[in-house]
Amino acid sequence: MRLVIARCSVDYVGRLSAHLPPATRLLMVKADGSVSIHADDRAYKPLNWMSPPCRLEEAPGVWRVVNKAGEELRITLEEIFQDSSYELGVDPGLRKDGVEAHLQELLAASPTALGDGFTLIRREYMTAIGPVDLLCRDGVGATVAVEVKRRGEIDGVEQLTRYLELLNRDPLLAPVGGVFAAQEIKPQARVLATDRGIRCVVVDYDRLRGIERDELTLF
């Protein structure tokens, strides 16, 4: 991973145009080829980025990051304060807690809990940025990527969005839809998922385990 702290301006030229005026920012170049620009006022989301595959062309005072569609992220460097590279090695990935891992296992065994006619293609389907929890087919045969969480929050939706972006580049899978499945889904995560065309499914962990609730209900 290469980390560059620099005063720079950024222009994105593609389907849309965007401009970041000069300021001091962190430029991150990852081993997968992605380039992202970060400010110091947010937790994790970059100001702008280019997902792989793309190429980085460096010239004095300017970086050009171009993807296969010809879209360009142009970074004009006014002053570089730090330029460091680190070898991070292979990451073992996020380990789910016991409930979350078991929930994934139960849904793999009973994919119809996610929708009528759902069948499992593969559990832990590997991509360049990590494994998709479940890869399924829906009732009409379309491919669906499923992200499983105990508690559904915005970062889970962001994670599934990145998976979908990669999977939809594969002509053997595309078009790939998304399902965000959790025991509880936060309102903000539901709004973001809906905006990105991702369907939310609230799953009952006890029912999947075959445990009936004791509470009396009216309906």
Short mmCIF file of C-alpha atoms in Angstrom, two decimals:
data_model
loop_
_atom_site.label_atom_id
_atom_site.label_comp_id
_atom_site.label_asym_id
_atom_site.label_seq_id
_atom_site.Cartn_x
_atom_site.Cartn_y
_atom_site.Cartn_z
CA MET A 1 0.00 0.00 0.00
CA ARG A 2 1.24 3.46 -0.92
CA LEU A 3 0.23 6.46 1.22
CA VAL A 4 0.84 9.98 -0.04
CA ILE A 5 -0.02 13.11 1.94
CA ALA A 6 -0.13 16.08 -0.43
CA ARG A 7 -1.76 19.38 -1.18
CA CYS A 8 -3.71 18.64 -4.31
CA SER A 9 -6.80 19.30 -6.41
CA VAL A 10 -8.80 16.48 -7.98
CA ASP A 11 -10.94 16.32 -11.12
CA TYR A 12 -13.10 13.37 -12.15
CA VAL A 13 -13.99 13.12 -15.83
CA GLY A 14 -16.46 10.43 -16.83
CA ARG A 15 -20.22 9.92 -16.86
CA LEU A 16 -20.30 12.82 -14.39
CA SER A 17 -17.80 15.56 -13.60
CA ALA A 18 -16.59 16.43 -10.11
CA HIS A 19 -13.97 18.81 -8.76
CA LEU A 20 -12.16 19.02 -5.43
CA PRO A 21 -10.36 22.36 -4.93
CA PRO A 22 -6.80 22.45 -3.54
CA ALA A 23 -6.42 21.10 -0.01
CA THR A 24 -4.18 18.75 1.96
CA ARG A 25 -5.38 15.18 1.53
CA LEU A 26 -4.35 11.53 1.86
CA LEU A 27 -3.91 9.63 -1.42
CA MET A 28 -4.12 5.86 -1.04
CA VAL A 29 -2.93 3.43 -3.73
CA LYS A 30 -3.71 -0.22 -2.94
CA ALA A 31 -2.17 -3.38 -4.31
CA ASP A 32 -5.39 -4.16 -6.23
CA GLY A 33 -4.78 -1.00 -8.29
CA SER A 34 -7.48 1.14 -6.70
CA VAL A 35 -6.79 4.79 -5.90
CA SER A 36 -8.76 6.80 -3.33
CA ILE A 37 -8.59 10.33 -1.96
CA HIS A 38 -9.34 10.94 1.72
CA ALA A 39 -9.96 13.95 3.95
CA ASP A 40 -9.51 14.14 7.71
CA ASP A 41 -13.17 14.76 8.54
CA ARG A 42 -14.88 11.40 7.93
CA ALA A 43 -14.50 7.88 9.24
CA TYR A 44 -13.82 5.78 6.17
CA LYS A 45 -15.53 6.95 2.97
CA PRO A 46 -13.17 8.59 0.44
CA LEU A 47 -13.89 11.94 -1.20
CA ASN A 48 -13.34 10.33 -4.58
CA TRP A 49 -11.88 7.08 -5.86
CA MET A 50 -11.28 4.83 -8.85
CA SER A 51 -12.02 1.14 -8.46
CA PRO A 52 -9.88 -1.54 -10.11
CA PRO A 53 -9.04 -2.42 -12.78
CA CYS A 54 -7.39 0.91 -13.58
CA ARG A 55 -3.94 2.25 -14.37
CA LEU A 56 -2.00 5.01 -12.66
CA GLU A 57 0.08 7.28 -14.89
CA GLU A 58 2.46 9.59 -12.99
CA ALA A 59 4.05 12.71 -14.42
CA PRO A 60 5.64 15.68 -12.63
CA GLY A 61 2.86 17.41 -10.70
CA VAL A 62 -0.01 15.26 -11.93
CA TRP A 63 -1.44 11.75 -11.59
CA ARG A 64 -3.87 10.32 -14.14
CA VAL A 65 -5.90 7.33 -12.97
CA VAL A 66 -7.83 5.79 -15.88
CA ASN A 67 -10.22 2.82 -15.82
CA LYS A 68 -11.10 0.49 -18.70
CA ALA A 69 -14.12 2.64 -19.60
CA GLY A 70 -11.82 5.62 -20.20
CA GLU A 71 -13.03 7.54 -17.14
CA GLU A 72 -10.27 9.57 -15.55
CA LEU A 73 -9.37 10.74 -12.07
CA ARG A 74 -6.85 13.57 -12.47
CA ILE A 75 -4.90 14.56 -9.35
CA THR A 76 -2.89 17.77 -9.58
CA LEU A 77 -0.15 17.82 -6.94
CA GLU A 78 0.96 21.18 -5.57
CA GLU A 79 3.15 19.91 -2.72
CA ILE A 80 3.96 16.43 -1.40
CA PHE A 81 4.55 16.15 2.35
CA GLN A 82 4.98 12.38 2.61
CA ASP A 83 5.20 9.43 0.19
CA SER A 84 5.50 6.01 1.83
CA SER A 85 4.89 2.42 0.73
CA TYR A 86 4.19 -0.59 2.95
CA GLU A 87 3.88 -4.30 2.24
CA LEU A 88 0.80 -5.46 4.17
CA GLY A 89 0.66 -9.05 2.93
CA VAL A 90 -2.48 -11.15 2.54
CA ASP A 91 -5.28 -10.18 4.92
CA PRO A 92 -7.09 -13.10 6.60
CA GLY A 93 -10.40 -11.25 6.24
CA LEU A 94 -13.13 -10.34 8.69
CA ARG A 95 -14.12 -13.13 11.02
CA LYS A 96 -17.80 -13.14 11.78
CA ASP A 97 -19.02 -13.61 15.33
CA GLY A 98 -20.71 -16.89 16.25
CA VAL A 99 -24.28 -15.77 15.61
CA GLU A 100 -23.43 -14.11 12.30
CA ALA A 101 -21.49 -17.12 11.02
CA HIS A 102 -24.29 -19.48 12.08
CA LEU A 103 -26.89 -17.22 10.46
CA GLN A 104 -24.95 -17.44 7.20
CA GLU A 105 -24.81 -21.23 7.53
CA LEU A 106 -28.56 -21.48 8.19
CA LEU A 107 -29.44 -19.28 5.22
CA ALA A 108 -27.17 -21.36 2.99
CA ALA A 109 -29.15 -24.43 4.07
CA SER A 110 -32.53 -22.65 3.64
CA PRO A 111 -32.09 -20.03 0.88
CA THR A 112 -35.86 -19.72 0.38
CA ALA A 113 -35.86 -17.63 3.57
CA LEU A 114 -34.36 -14.92 1.33
CA GLY A 115 -37.07 -15.16 -1.33
CA ASP A 116 -39.34 -17.57 -3.18
CA GLY A 117 -37.44 -19.97 -5.39
CA PHE A 118 -33.98 -18.99 -4.11
CA THR A 119 -31.27 -21.65 -4.52
CA LEU A 120 -27.66 -21.57 -3.37
CA ILE A 121 -24.86 -21.41 -5.94
CA ARG A 122 -21.99 -21.15 -3.46
CA ARG A 123 -21.25 -20.03 0.05
CA GLU A 124 -18.24 -17.70 0.57
CA TYR A 125 -17.94 -16.92 -3.15
CA MET A 126 -14.49 -15.37 -3.53
CA THR A 127 -13.88 -12.04 -5.28
CA ALA A 128 -10.77 -9.88 -5.62
CA ILE A 129 -11.77 -7.92 -2.50
CA GLY A 130 -13.04 -10.75 -0.32
CA PRO A 131 -15.75 -13.42 -0.16
CA VAL A 132 -19.44 -12.80 -0.82
CA ASP A 133 -21.36 -14.53 1.97
CA LEU A 134 -23.84 -16.28 -0.34
CA LEU A 135 -24.18 -16.36 -4.10
CA CYS A 136 -27.68 -17.50 -5.07
CA ARG A 137 -30.17 -17.72 -7.93
CA ASP A 138 -33.62 -16.28 -7.48
CA GLY A 139 -36.91 -17.76 -8.68
CA VAL A 140 -36.36 -16.59 -12.28
CA GLY A 141 -32.73 -17.74 -12.45
CA ALA A 142 -31.00 -14.39 -11.93
CA THR A 143 -27.79 -14.25 -9.88
CA VAL A 144 -28.05 -12.63 -6.44
CA ALA A 145 -25.23 -11.71 -4.04
CA VAL A 146 -26.25 -11.87 -0.37
CA GLU A 147 -24.47 -10.09 2.47
CA VAL A 148 -25.37 -11.51 5.91
CA LYS A 149 -25.08 -9.46 9.10
CA ARG A 150 -26.34 -9.83 12.64
CA ARG A 151 -27.03 -6.10 12.71
CA GLY A 152 -27.40 -4.37 9.35
CA GLU A 153 -25.66 -1.00 9.21
CA ILE A 154 -24.38 1.34 6.51
CA ASP A 155 -20.93 -0.27 6.30
CA GLY A 156 -22.56 -3.59 5.38
CA VAL A 157 -24.43 -1.95 2.50
CA GLU A 158 -21.18 -0.32 1.33
CA GLN A 159 -19.46 -3.71 1.46
CA LEU A 160 -22.19 -5.37 -0.63
CA THR A 161 -22.09 -2.45 -3.11
CA ARG A 162 -18.38 -3.08 -3.72
CA TYR A 163 -19.03 -6.80 -4.28
CA LEU A 164 -21.83 -6.05 -6.75
CA GLU A 165 -19.64 -3.65 -8.68
CA LEU A 166 -17.08 -6.43 -9.22
CA LEU A 167 -19.55 -9.26 -9.85
CA ASN A 168 -21.43 -7.28 -12.48
CA ARG A 169 -18.23 -7.08 -14.54
CA ASP A 170 -18.37 -10.87 -15.01
CA PRO A 171 -20.45 -11.62 -18.13
CA LEU A 172 -21.14 -15.15 -16.83
CA LEU A 173 -22.87 -13.75 -13.73
CA ALA A 174 -24.26 -10.35 -14.74
CA PRO A 175 -26.72 -8.93 -14.07
CA VAL A 176 -26.21 -9.56 -10.36
CA GLY A 177 -28.76 -8.29 -7.83
CA GLY A 178 -28.14 -7.73 -4.13
CA VAL A 179 -29.83 -8.81 -0.91
CA PHE A 180 -28.84 -7.38 2.47
CA ALA A 181 -29.94 -9.88 5.13
CA ALA A 182 -29.79 -9.28 8.88
CA GLN A 183 -31.66 -9.85 12.12
CA GLU A 184 -32.04 -6.09 12.41
CA ILE A 185 -31.50 -3.41 9.76
CA LYS A 186 -30.90 0.19 10.78
CA PRO A 187 -33.15 2.78 9.05
CA GLN A 188 -30.18 4.60 7.49
CA ALA A 189 -28.84 1.33 6.07
CA ARG A 190 -32.26 0.47 4.63
CA VAL A 191 -32.52 3.88 2.92
CA LEU A 192 -29.03 3.52 1.40
CA ALA A 193 -29.70 -0.05 0.26
CA THR A 194 -32.99 0.93 -1.38
CA ASP A 195 -31.30 3.84 -3.15
CA ARG A 196 -28.76 1.40 -4.61
CA GLY A 197 -31.33 -1.17 -5.69
CA ILE A 198 -30.44 -3.63 -2.93
CA ARG A 199 -33.30 -5.54 -1.31
CA CYS A 200 -33.36 -5.79 2.49
CA VAL A 201 -34.48 -8.97 4.25
CA VAL A 202 -34.95 -9.21 8.01
CA VAL A 203 -34.39 -12.81 9.07
CA ASP A 204 -35.56 -14.59 12.22
CA TYR A 205 -32.57 -16.42 13.69
CA ASP A 206 -34.66 -18.54 16.07
CA ARG A 207 -37.09 -19.59 13.36
CA LEU A 208 -34.22 -20.61 11.08
CA ARG A 209 -32.95 -22.77 13.93
CA GLY A 210 -36.40 -24.35 14.29
CA ILE A 211 -37.12 -22.71 17.65
CA GLU A 212 -40.71 -21.58 18.12
CA ARG A 213 -41.32 -18.47 20.18
CA ASP A 214 -43.28 -18.87 23.43
CA GLU A 215 -44.99 -15.46 23.30
CA LEU A 216 -48.69 -15.42 22.48
CA THR A 217 -49.52 -13.29 19.44
CA LEU A 218 -52.83 -12.01 18.08
CA PHE A 219 -51.99 -12.87 14.47
#
